[in-house]
PDB file of C-alpha atoms and ligand atoms in Angstrom:
ATOM      1  CA  MET A   1     -31.907  20.016 -17.016  1.00  0.00           C
ATOM      2  CA  ILE A   2     -28.592  22.058 -18.088  1.00  0.00           C
ATOM      3  CA  THR A   3     -28.937  22.469 -14.081  1.00  0.00           C
ATOM      4  CA  HIS A   4     -28.980  19.046 -13.587  1.00  0.00           C
ATOM      5  CA  ALA A   5     -25.944  17.706 -16.433  1.00  0.00           C
ATOM      6  CA  LEU A   6     -23.717  20.084 -14.501  1.00  0.00           C
ATOM      7  CA  LEU A   7     -24.434  18.340 -11.555  1.00  0.00           C
ATOM      8  CA  VAL A   8     -23.903  15.192 -13.099  1.00  0.00           C
ATOM      9  CA  ILE A   9     -20.749  16.317 -14.694  1.00  0.00           C
ATOM     10  CA  PHE A  10     -19.610  18.467 -11.096  1.00  0.00           C
ATOM     11  CA  SER A  11     -19.907  15.885  -9.181  1.00  0.00           C
ATOM     12  CA  ALA A  12     -18.205  13.156 -11.638  1.00  0.00           C
ATOM     13  CA  VAL A  13     -15.378  14.888 -11.591  1.00  0.00           C
ATOM     14  CA  SER A  14     -15.369  15.762  -7.645  1.00  0.00           C
ATOM     15  CA  PRO A  15     -17.292  13.439  -6.216  1.00  0.00           C
ATOM     16  CA  ALA A  16     -15.339  14.407  -2.402  1.00  0.00           C
ATOM     17  CA  ILE A  17     -15.881  17.512  -2.088  1.00  0.00           C
ATOM     18  CA  ALA A  18     -19.827  16.833  -2.586  1.00  0.00           C
ATOM     19  CA  SER A  19     -21.829  18.723   0.141  1.00  0.00           C
ATOM     20  CA  PRO A  20     -23.928  15.993   2.408  1.00  0.00           C
ATOM     21  CA  ALA A  21     -26.999  17.452   0.816  1.00  0.00           C
ATOM     22  CA  SER A  22     -26.321  16.875  -3.174  1.00  0.00           C
ATOM     23  CA  ALA A  23     -25.744  12.515  -1.831  1.00  0.00           C
ATOM     24  CA  GLN A  24     -29.155  12.087  -1.498  1.00  0.00           C
ATOM     25  CA  GLN A  25     -29.273  12.812  -5.012  1.00  0.00           C
ATOM     26  CA  PRO A  26     -30.242  10.393  -7.267  1.00  0.00           C
ATOM     27  CA  TRP A  27     -28.511  10.916  -9.943  1.00  0.00           C
ATOM     28  CA  GLN A  28     -25.401  11.438  -8.704  1.00  0.00           C
ATOM     29  CA  LEU A  29     -22.480   9.260  -9.404  1.00  0.00           C
ATOM     30  CA  GLN A  30     -20.899   8.363  -6.571  1.00  0.00           C
ATOM     31  CA  LYS A  31     -17.613   6.122  -6.027  1.00  0.00           C
ATOM     32  CA  ASP A  32     -18.171   3.118  -3.747  1.00  0.00           C
ATOM     33  CA  VAL A  33     -16.484   2.751  -1.101  1.00  0.00           C
ATOM     34  CA  LYS A  34     -14.122   0.233  -0.221  1.00  0.00           C
ATOM     35  CA  VAL A  35     -13.356  -2.038   2.269  1.00  0.00           C
ATOM     36  CA  PRO A  36      -9.448  -2.007   3.628  1.00  0.00           C
ATOM     37  CA  VAL A  37      -8.116  -5.635   3.996  1.00  0.00           C
ATOM     38  CA  THR A  38      -4.602  -6.494   5.169  1.00  0.00           C
ATOM     39  CA  LEU A  39      -2.792  -9.120   6.380  1.00  0.00           C
ATOM     40  CA  GLY A  40      -0.002  -8.731   7.863  1.00  0.00           C
ATOM     41  CA  VAL A  41       3.041 -10.961   7.070  1.00  0.00           C
ATOM     42  CA  MET A  42       6.400 -12.011   6.949  1.00  0.00           C
ATOM     43  CA  SER A  43       7.186 -13.349   3.587  1.00  0.00           C
ATOM     44  CA  ARG A  44       9.043 -16.661   4.968  1.00  0.00           C
ATOM     45  CA  CYS A  45       6.838 -17.790   7.369  1.00  0.00           C
ATOM     46  CA  PRO A  46       4.948 -20.598   6.675  1.00  0.00           C
ATOM     47  CA  ASP A  47       1.404 -19.150   8.218  1.00  0.00           C
ATOM     48  CA  ALA A  48       1.610 -16.185   5.874  1.00  0.00           C
ATOM     49  CA  LEU A  49       2.453 -18.873   3.049  1.00  0.00           C
ATOM     50  CA  PHE A  50      -0.853 -20.434   4.131  1.00  0.00           C
ATOM     51  CA  CYS A  51      -3.304 -17.437   4.794  1.00  0.00           C
ATOM     52  CA  GLU A  52      -1.931 -15.959   1.841  1.00  0.00           C
ATOM     53  CA  ALA A  53      -3.419 -19.401  -0.351  1.00  0.00           C
ATOM     54  CA  VAL A  54      -6.935 -19.009   1.244  1.00  0.00           C
ATOM     55  CA  PHE A  55      -6.978 -15.476   0.463  1.00  0.00           C
ATOM     56  CA  ASP A  56      -5.889 -16.251  -3.175  1.00  0.00           C
ATOM     57  CA  GLN A  57      -9.303 -18.113  -3.153  1.00  0.00           C
ATOM     58  CA  VAL A  58     -10.674 -14.658  -1.655  1.00  0.00           C
ATOM     59  CA  LEU A  59      -9.404 -12.042  -3.972  1.00  0.00           C
ATOM     60  CA  PRO A  60     -11.497 -13.044  -7.106  1.00  0.00           C
ATOM     61  CA  ARG A  61     -15.202 -13.262  -5.136  1.00  0.00           C
ATOM     62  CA  VAL A  62     -14.432  -9.466  -3.529  1.00  0.00           C
ATOM     63  CA  ALA A  63     -11.586  -8.074  -5.788  1.00  0.00           C
ATOM     64  CA  ASP A  64     -14.276  -5.109  -6.549  1.00  0.00           C
ATOM     65  CA  LYS A  65     -15.075  -3.935  -3.090  1.00  0.00           C
ATOM     66  CA  ILE A  66     -11.712  -4.284  -1.748  1.00  0.00           C
ATOM     67  CA  ASP A  67      -8.227  -2.758  -1.079  1.00  0.00           C
ATOM     68  CA  PHE A  68      -6.220  -5.194  -0.487  1.00  0.00           C
ATOM     69  CA  SER A  69      -2.121  -5.091   1.137  1.00  0.00           C
ATOM     70  CA  LEU A  70      -0.116  -6.710   3.100  1.00  0.00           C
ATOM     71  CA  THR A  71       2.127  -5.318   5.748  1.00  0.00           C
ATOM     72  CA  TYR A  72       4.819  -6.491   7.430  1.00  0.00           C
ATOM     73  CA  VAL A  73       6.385  -7.683  10.971  1.00  0.00           C
ATOM     74  CA  ALA A  74       9.727  -7.255  11.410  1.00  0.00           C
ATOM     75  CA  LYS A  75      12.026  -5.660  14.736  1.00  0.00           C
ATOM     76  CA  ASP A  76      13.659  -1.711  13.607  1.00  0.00           C
ATOM     77  CA  ASN A  77      17.082  -1.935  14.060  1.00  0.00           C
ATOM     78  CA  SER A  78      19.818  -0.159  13.771  1.00  0.00           C
ATOM     79  CA  SER A  79      23.112  -2.517  14.158  1.00  0.00           C
ATOM     80  CA  ASP A  80      21.409  -4.295  10.749  1.00  0.00           C
ATOM     81  CA  PRO A  81      23.583  -2.798   8.137  1.00  0.00           C
ATOM     82  CA  GLU A  82      21.986  -3.817   4.639  1.00  0.00           C
ATOM     83  CA  PHE A  83      18.061  -3.534   6.057  1.00  0.00           C
ATOM     84  CA  GLY A  84      18.036  -1.406   9.529  1.00  0.00           C
ATOM     85  CA  ALA A  85      16.050  -4.281  10.464  1.00  0.00           C
ATOM     86  CA  THR A  86      15.883  -7.246  11.273  1.00  0.00           C
ATOM     87  CA  CYS A  87      13.277  -9.960  10.401  1.00  0.00           C
ATOM     88  CA  MET A  88      12.399 -13.276  12.176  1.00  0.00           C
ATOM     89  CA  HIS A  89      13.599 -15.767   9.541  1.00  0.00           C
ATOM     90  CA  GLY A  90      16.638 -14.400   7.946  1.00  0.00           C
ATOM     91  CA  ARG A  91      18.006 -11.534   5.852  1.00  0.00           C
ATOM     92  CA  GLU A  92      15.905 -13.122   2.897  1.00  0.00           C
ATOM     93  CA  GLU A  93      13.159 -12.752   4.633  1.00  0.00           C
ATOM     94  CA  CYS A  94      13.994  -8.486   5.177  1.00  0.00           C
ATOM     95  CA  ALA A  95      15.073  -9.171   0.693  1.00  0.00           C
ATOM     96  CA  GLY A  96      11.666 -10.789  -0.118  1.00  0.00           C
ATOM     97  CA  ASN A  97       9.609  -8.432   2.078  1.00  0.00           C
ATOM     98  CA  VAL A  98      11.110  -4.995  -0.047  1.00  0.00           C
ATOM     99  CA  GLN A  99      10.360  -7.403  -3.449  1.00  0.00           C
ATOM    100  CA  GLN A 100       7.374  -7.873  -2.831  1.00  0.00           C
ATOM    101  CA  LEU A 101       6.412  -4.803  -1.652  1.00  0.00           C
ATOM    102  CA  CYS A 102       7.727  -2.791  -4.463  1.00  0.00           C
ATOM    103  CA  ALA A 103       5.720  -4.669  -6.633  1.00  0.00           C
ATOM    104  CA  ALA A 104       3.147  -3.948  -4.059  1.00  0.00           C
ATOM    105  CA  LYS A 105       4.149  -0.216  -5.119  1.00  0.00           C
ATOM    106  CA  TYR A 106       4.971  -0.290  -8.664  1.00  0.00           C
ATOM    107  CA  ALA A 107       2.891  -3.319 -10.443  1.00  0.00           C
ATOM    108  CA  PRO A 108      -0.869  -3.725 -11.217  1.00  0.00           C
ATOM    109  CA  VAL A 109      -2.409  -5.473  -7.871  1.00  0.00           C
ATOM    110  CA  LYS A 110      -3.014  -8.667 -10.383  1.00  0.00           C
ATOM    111  CA  ASN A 111       0.894  -8.500 -10.907  1.00  0.00           C
ATOM    112  CA  TRP A 112       1.546  -8.122  -7.515  1.00  0.00           C
ATOM    113  CA  TRP A 113      -0.157 -11.131  -6.263  1.00  0.00           C
ATOM    114  CA  GLU A 114       0.755 -13.022  -9.133  1.00  0.00           C
ATOM    115  CA  PHE A 115       4.383 -12.501  -7.760  1.00  0.00           C
ATOM    116  CA  VAL A 116       3.832 -12.872  -4.599  1.00  0.00           C
ATOM    117  CA  MET A 117       1.672 -16.393  -5.151  1.00  0.00           C
ATOM    118  CA  CYS A 118       5.293 -17.239  -8.015  1.00  0.00           C
ATOM    119  CA  GLN A 119       7.518 -16.573  -4.645  1.00  0.00           C
ATOM    120  CA  ASN A 120       5.488 -18.683  -2.168  1.00  0.00           C
ATOM    121  CA  TYR A 121       5.252 -21.710  -4.499  1.00  0.00           C
ATOM    122  CA  GLN A 122       9.363 -21.841  -5.158  1.00  0.00           C
ATOM    123  CA  THR A 123       8.791 -22.845  -1.800  1.00  0.00           C
ATOM    124  CA  ARG A 124      10.065 -20.667   1.845  1.00  0.00           C
ATOM    125  CA  GLU A 125      13.794 -21.465   1.490  1.00  0.00           C
ATOM    126  CA  LYS A 126      14.129 -19.959  -1.677  1.00  0.00           C
ATOM    127  CA  ILE A 127      11.744 -16.847  -1.030  1.00  0.00           C
ATOM    128  CA  GLY A 128      13.486 -13.300  -1.172  1.00  0.00           C
ATOM    129  CA  THR A 129      16.339 -14.738  -3.653  1.00  0.00           C
ATOM    130  CA  PRO A 130      17.424 -12.814  -5.934  1.00  0.00           C
ATOM    131  CA  GLU A 131      17.312 -15.689  -8.815  1.00  0.00           C
ATOM    132  CA  VAL A 132      13.934 -16.265  -7.686  1.00  0.00           C
ATOM    133  CA  ALA A 133      12.299 -11.929  -7.536  1.00  0.00           C
ATOM    134  CA  LEU A 134      13.579 -12.795 -11.062  1.00  0.00           C
ATOM    135  CA  GLN A 135      12.143 -15.302 -12.176  1.00  0.00           C
ATOM    136  CA  CYS A 136       8.499 -14.597 -10.256  1.00  0.00           C
ATOM    137  CA  ALA A 137       9.212 -11.692 -12.239  1.00  0.00           C
ATOM    138  CA  ARG A 138       8.657 -12.914 -15.311  1.00  0.00           C
ATOM    139  CA  ALA A 139       6.088 -14.881 -14.499  1.00  0.00           C
ATOM    140  CA  ALA A 140       3.812 -12.504 -13.353  1.00  0.00           C
ATOM    141  CA  GLU A 141       4.800 -10.354 -15.734  1.00  0.00           C
ATOM    142  CA  ILE A 142       6.507  -7.142 -14.227  1.00  0.00           C
ATOM    143  CA  ASP A 143       9.310  -6.187 -16.441  1.00  0.00           C
ATOM    144  CA  TRP A 144      12.142  -5.322 -13.331  1.00  0.00           C
ATOM    145  CA  GLU A 145      13.645  -2.616 -14.995  1.00  0.00           C
ATOM    146  CA  SER A 146      11.088  -0.140 -16.596  1.00  0.00           C
ATOM    147  CA  SER A 147       8.109  -0.989 -14.470  1.00  0.00           C
ATOM    148  CA  GLN A 148      10.147   0.864 -11.586  1.00  0.00           C
ATOM    149  CA  VAL A 149      10.193  -3.043  -9.350  1.00  0.00           C
ATOM    150  CA  GLY A 150      13.515  -3.125  -9.621  1.00  0.00           C
ATOM    151  CA  GLN A 151      14.820   0.091  -8.966  1.00  0.00           C
ATOM    152  CA  CYS A 152      12.863   0.280  -5.902  1.00  0.00           C
ATOM    153  CA  ALA A 153      13.987  -3.195  -4.614  1.00  0.00           C
ATOM    154  CA  GLY A 154      17.624  -3.674  -5.945  1.00  0.00           C
ATOM    155  CA  LEU A 155      17.570  -4.473 -10.173  1.00  0.00           C
ATOM    156  CA  ASP A 156      19.994  -7.303  -8.647  1.00  0.00           C
ATOM    157  CA  GLY A 157      17.071  -8.816  -7.471  1.00  0.00           C
ATOM    158  CA  SER A 158      18.659  -8.812  -3.577  1.00  0.00           C
ATOM    159  CA  GLY A 159      16.184  -6.613  -1.801  1.00  0.00           C
ATOM    160  CA  LEU A 160      18.563  -3.555  -0.848  1.00  0.00           C
ATOM    161  CA  GLY A 161      17.052  -0.791  -3.554  1.00  0.00           C
ATOM    162  CA  GLU A 162      17.120   1.987  -1.458  1.00  0.00           C
ATOM    163  CA  GLU A 163      13.443   2.987  -1.367  1.00  0.00           C
ATOM    164  CA  GLY A 164      12.082  -0.733  -1.102  1.00  0.00           C
ATOM    165  CA  ILE A 165      14.148  -0.560   2.089  1.00  0.00           C
ATOM    166  CA  GLN A 166      12.034   2.701   2.845  1.00  0.00           C
ATOM    167  CA  LEU A 167       9.282   0.926   2.072  1.00  0.00           C
ATOM    168  CA  LEU A 168      10.004  -1.791   4.997  1.00  0.00           C
ATOM    169  CA  HIS A 169      10.413   0.626   7.461  1.00  0.00           C
ATOM    170  CA  GLU A 170       7.222   2.533   6.395  1.00  0.00           C
ATOM    171  CA  SER A 171       5.489  -1.295   6.594  1.00  0.00           C
ATOM    172  CA  ILE A 172       6.867  -1.916   9.945  1.00  0.00           C
ATOM    173  CA  LYS A 173       5.477   0.991  11.324  1.00  0.00           C
ATOM    174  CA  ASN A 174       1.882   0.769  10.138  1.00  0.00           C
ATOM    175  CA  THR A 175       1.809  -2.772  11.083  1.00  0.00           C
ATOM    176  CA  GLN A 176       2.418  -1.500  14.937  1.00  0.00           C
ATOM    177  CA  GLU A 177       0.081   1.441  14.279  1.00  0.00           C
ATOM    178  CA  LEU A 178      -2.354  -1.520  13.766  1.00  0.00           C
ATOM    179  CA  ASN A 179      -1.358  -2.999  16.685  1.00  0.00           C
ATOM    180  CA  ILE A 180      -0.271  -6.430  14.931  1.00  0.00           C
ATOM    181  CA  THR A 181       2.126  -8.649  16.094  1.00  0.00           C
ATOM    182  CA  ASN A 182       1.434 -12.339  14.730  1.00  0.00           C
ATOM    183  CA  SER A 183       2.023 -13.737  11.447  1.00  0.00           C
ATOM    184  CA  CYS A 184      -0.284 -13.706   9.855  1.00  0.00           C
ATOM    185  CA  THR A 185      -3.072 -11.838  10.646  1.00  0.00           C
ATOM    186  CA  VAL A 186      -6.364 -10.901   8.920  1.00  0.00           C
ATOM    187  CA  VAL A 187      -7.646  -7.435   9.109  1.00  0.00           C
ATOM    188  CA  ILE A 188     -11.028  -6.198   7.958  1.00  0.00           C
ATOM    189  CA  ASN A 189     -11.337  -2.556   8.045  1.00  0.00           C
ATOM    190  CA  LYS A 190      -8.801  -2.186  11.443  1.00  0.00           C
ATOM    191  CA  ARG A 191     -10.182  -4.912  12.747  1.00  0.00           C
ATOM    192  CA  LYS A 192      -8.002  -7.988  13.524  1.00  0.00           C
ATOM    193  CA  VAL A 193     -10.548 -11.106  12.653  1.00  0.00           C
ATOM    194  CA  CYS A 194      -8.176 -14.070  12.712  1.00  0.00           C
ATOM    195  CA  VAL A 195      -4.781 -14.617  13.072  1.00  0.00           C
ATOM    196  CA  ARG A 196      -3.124 -18.318  12.148  1.00  0.00           C
ATOM    197  CA  ASP A 197      -0.619 -19.338  14.147  1.00  0.00           C
ATOM    198  CA  GLU A 198      -0.117 -23.046  13.758  1.00  0.00           C
ATOM    199  CA  THR A 199      -3.856 -23.168  13.964  1.00  0.00           C
ATOM    200  CA  TRP A 200      -6.224 -20.668  13.982  1.00  0.00           C
ATOM    201  CA  LYS A 201      -6.796 -18.757  16.570  1.00  0.00           C
ATOM    202  CA  GLN A 202      -9.197 -15.416  17.844  1.00  0.00           C
ATOM    203  CA  CYS A 203     -11.025 -16.232  14.615  1.00  0.00           C
ATOM    204  CA  GLU A 204     -14.486 -15.647  15.901  1.00  0.00           C
ATOM    205  CA  ASN A 205     -16.449 -15.411  12.592  1.00  0.00           C
ATOM    206  CA  GLY A 206     -15.055 -17.870  11.190  1.00  0.00           C
ATOM    207  CA  HIS A 207     -11.456 -18.989   9.342  1.00  0.00           C
ATOM    208  CA  ASN A 208     -12.569 -20.121   5.987  1.00  0.00           C
ATOM    209  CA  ARG A 209     -12.659 -18.169   2.981  1.00  0.00           C
ATOM    210  CA  ILE A 210     -16.332 -18.413   3.086  1.00  0.00           C
ATOM    211  CA  ASP A 211     -16.283 -16.853   6.448  1.00  0.00           C
ATOM    212  CA  PHE A 212     -13.306 -13.923   5.100  1.00  0.00           C
ATOM    213  CA  ILE A 213     -15.720 -13.327   1.768  1.00  0.00           C
ATOM    214  CA  ARG A 214     -19.078 -13.213   3.759  1.00  0.00           C
ATOM    215  CA  GLN A 215     -17.414 -10.740   6.478  1.00  0.00           C
ATOM    216  CA  ILE A 216     -16.143  -8.444   3.829  1.00  0.00           C
ATOM    217  CA  GLU A 217     -19.578  -8.434   1.985  1.00  0.00           C
ATOM    218  CA  ALA A 218     -21.107  -7.662   5.415  1.00  0.00           C
ATOM    219  CA  GLU A 219     -17.961  -4.117   5.856  1.00  0.00           C
ATOM    220  CA  TYR A 220     -18.359  -3.434   2.110  1.00  0.00           C
ATOM    221  CA  GLN A 221     -22.427  -3.388   2.496  1.00  0.00           C
ATOM    222  CA  ARG A 222     -21.955  -1.235   6.365  1.00  0.00           C
ATOM    223  CA  LEU A 223     -19.528   1.125   4.636  1.00  0.00           C
ATOM    224  CA  ASN A 224     -22.003   2.201   2.119  1.00  0.00           C
ATOM    225  CA  ASN A 225     -25.098   2.047   3.562  1.00  0.00           C
ATOM    226  CA  VAL A 226     -26.172  -0.550   1.713  1.00  0.00           C
ATOM    227  CA  THR A 227     -29.675  -1.579   3.089  1.00  0.00           C
ATOM    228  CA  GLY A 228     -32.437  -4.658   2.270  1.00  0.00           C
ATOM    229  CA  VAL A 229     -30.542  -6.730  -0.019  1.00  0.00           C
TER     230      VAL A 229
HETATM  231  C1  NAG B   1      20.046  -6.704  15.294  1.00  0.00           C
HETATM  232  O1  NAG B   1      21.163  -7.171  14.020  1.00  0.00           O
HETATM  233  C2  NAG B   1      22.445  -7.696  14.213  1.00  0.00           C
HETATM  234  C3  NAG B   1      23.374  -7.381  13.194  1.00  0.00           C
HETATM  235  O2  NAG B   1      22.032  -8.081  11.552  1.00  0.00           O
HETATM  236  C4  NAG B   1      22.263  -8.337  15.226  1.00  0.00           C
HETATM  237  O3  NAG B   1      23.932  -8.892  15.484  1.00  0.00           O
HETATM  238  C5  NAG B   1      21.635  -8.147  16.417  1.00  0.00           C
HETATM  239  O4  NAG B   1      20.857  -8.952  16.602  1.00  0.00           O
HETATM  240  C6  NAG B   1      19.820  -7.122  15.941  1.00  0.00           C
HETATM  241  N1  NAG B   1      19.078  -7.410  17.587  1.00  0.00           N
HETATM  242  C7  NAG B   1      17.484  -7.869  17.296  1.00  0.00           C
HETATM  243  C8  NAG B   1      17.459  -7.685  18.767  1.00  0.00           C
HETATM  244  O5  NAG B   1      17.095  -8.179  16.644  1.00  0.00           O
HETATM  245  C1  NAG B   2      -3.179  -4.480  20.765  1.00  0.00           C
HETATM  246  O1  NAG B   2      -3.465  -6.065  21.121  1.00  0.00           O
HETATM  247  C2  NAG B   2      -2.864  -6.561  22.410  1.00  0.00           C
HETATM  248  C3  NAG B   2      -3.165  -7.973  22.201  1.00  0.00           C
HETATM  249  O2  NAG B   2      -3.905  -8.370  20.922  1.00  0.00           O
HETATM  250  C4  NAG B   2      -4.467  -5.651  23.232  1.00  0.00           C
HETATM  251  O3  NAG B   2      -4.328  -6.472  24.522  1.00  0.00           O
HETATM  252  C5  NAG B   2      -4.071  -4.437  22.788  1.00  0.00           C
HETATM  253  O4  NAG B   2      -5.463  -3.720  23.534  1.00  0.00           O
HETATM  254  C6  NAG B   2      -4.293  -3.958  21.718  1.00  0.00           C
HETATM  255  N1  NAG B   2      -4.191  -2.390  21.541  1.00  0.00           N
HETATM  256  C7  NAG B   2      -4.511  -1.576  20.646  1.00  0.00           C
HETATM  257  C8  NAG B   2      -4.766  -0.238  21.119  1.00  0.00           C
HETATM  258  O5  NAG B   2      -5.614  -1.555  20.257  1.00  0.00           O
HETATM  259  C1  NAG B   3     -23.206   6.338   5.315  1.00  0.00           C
HETATM  260  O1  NAG B   3     -24.485   7.134   6.325  1.00  0.00           O
HETATM  261  C2  NAG B   3     -23.346   7.868   6.933  1.00  0.00           C
HETATM  262  C3  NAG B   3     -24.783   8.441   7.946  1.00  0.00           C
HETATM  263  O2  NAG B   3     -25.547   8.259   7.395  1.00  0.00           O
HETATM  264  C4  NAG B   3     -23.102   9.053   6.530  1.00  0.00           C
HETATM  265  O3  NAG B   3     -22.175   9.780   7.111  1.00  0.00           O
HETATM  266  C5  NAG B   3     -21.956   8.456   5.113  1.00  0.00           C
HETATM  267  O4  NAG B   3     -21.805   9.886   4.569  1.00  0.00           O
HETATM  268  C6  NAG B   3     -22.984   7.689   4.249  1.00  0.00           C
HETATM  269  N1  NAG B   3     -22.277   6.728   3.466  1.00  0.00           N
HETATM  270  C7  NAG B   3     -21.819   6.802   2.345  1.00  0.00           C
HETATM  271  C8  NAG B   3     -20.720   6.021   1.229  1.00  0.00           C
HETATM  272  O5  NAG B   3     -22.924   6.608   1.755  1.00  0.00           O
END
């Protein structure tokens, strides 16, 4: 029994190096594999706001089974003096992207998402402005200064923090690697499953809240080898 107890402790602290053989043992504490779920968006895009509103209803149902993120559609542009990037809906959109990326990095998921939802609620034309960033940070209980979100995104709320701009470029690269060109594109475990572009397109398995939940559940079961459920 001592051996088993040690194994339990060992596997609990280092699941990553457990061998395939020991993975079969019933006493092993296994960590589940989360499904990566990503929306390709632009912070001021009407299709993104639409998509995010649907996912606001999807998230509570699958929160413990996914790693959720937003990845931004924009273009690197070295002639742009502020961001080194061009965003389709103007410089404020680049600022909005940066604010959201910094909140994603430094705030808990729940507060980050509240921040994004708050911005969307202020109407599209105000997303990315300093006023809305600071107001939504308060609403989402993100301390703009002490939580490092402000350091990252610019303490005046302008989205011109050095780190935030770096995050924007990493995000643009990630978007390209996922082969995403449209806002909004729904990606479940690296597979594009749906696009919202004025209407829903290429949504083979549906585009309603229920359809996304079902696809995520199925992917979760597949990734974790769940059978007979
Ligand atoms: C690059 O940025 C400059 C300055 O913001 C802008 O005038 C130009 O149109 C941009 N180029 C592209 C291809 O978006
Ligand atoms: C990227 O997307 C385009 C259009 O959806 C598709 O034709 C192409 O094969 C994709 N490339 C990769 C590498 O997935
Ligand atoms: C699922 O099964 C495959 C092949 O049998 C294995 O390689 C993989 O590690 C398993 N995944 C989990 C999370 O148990």
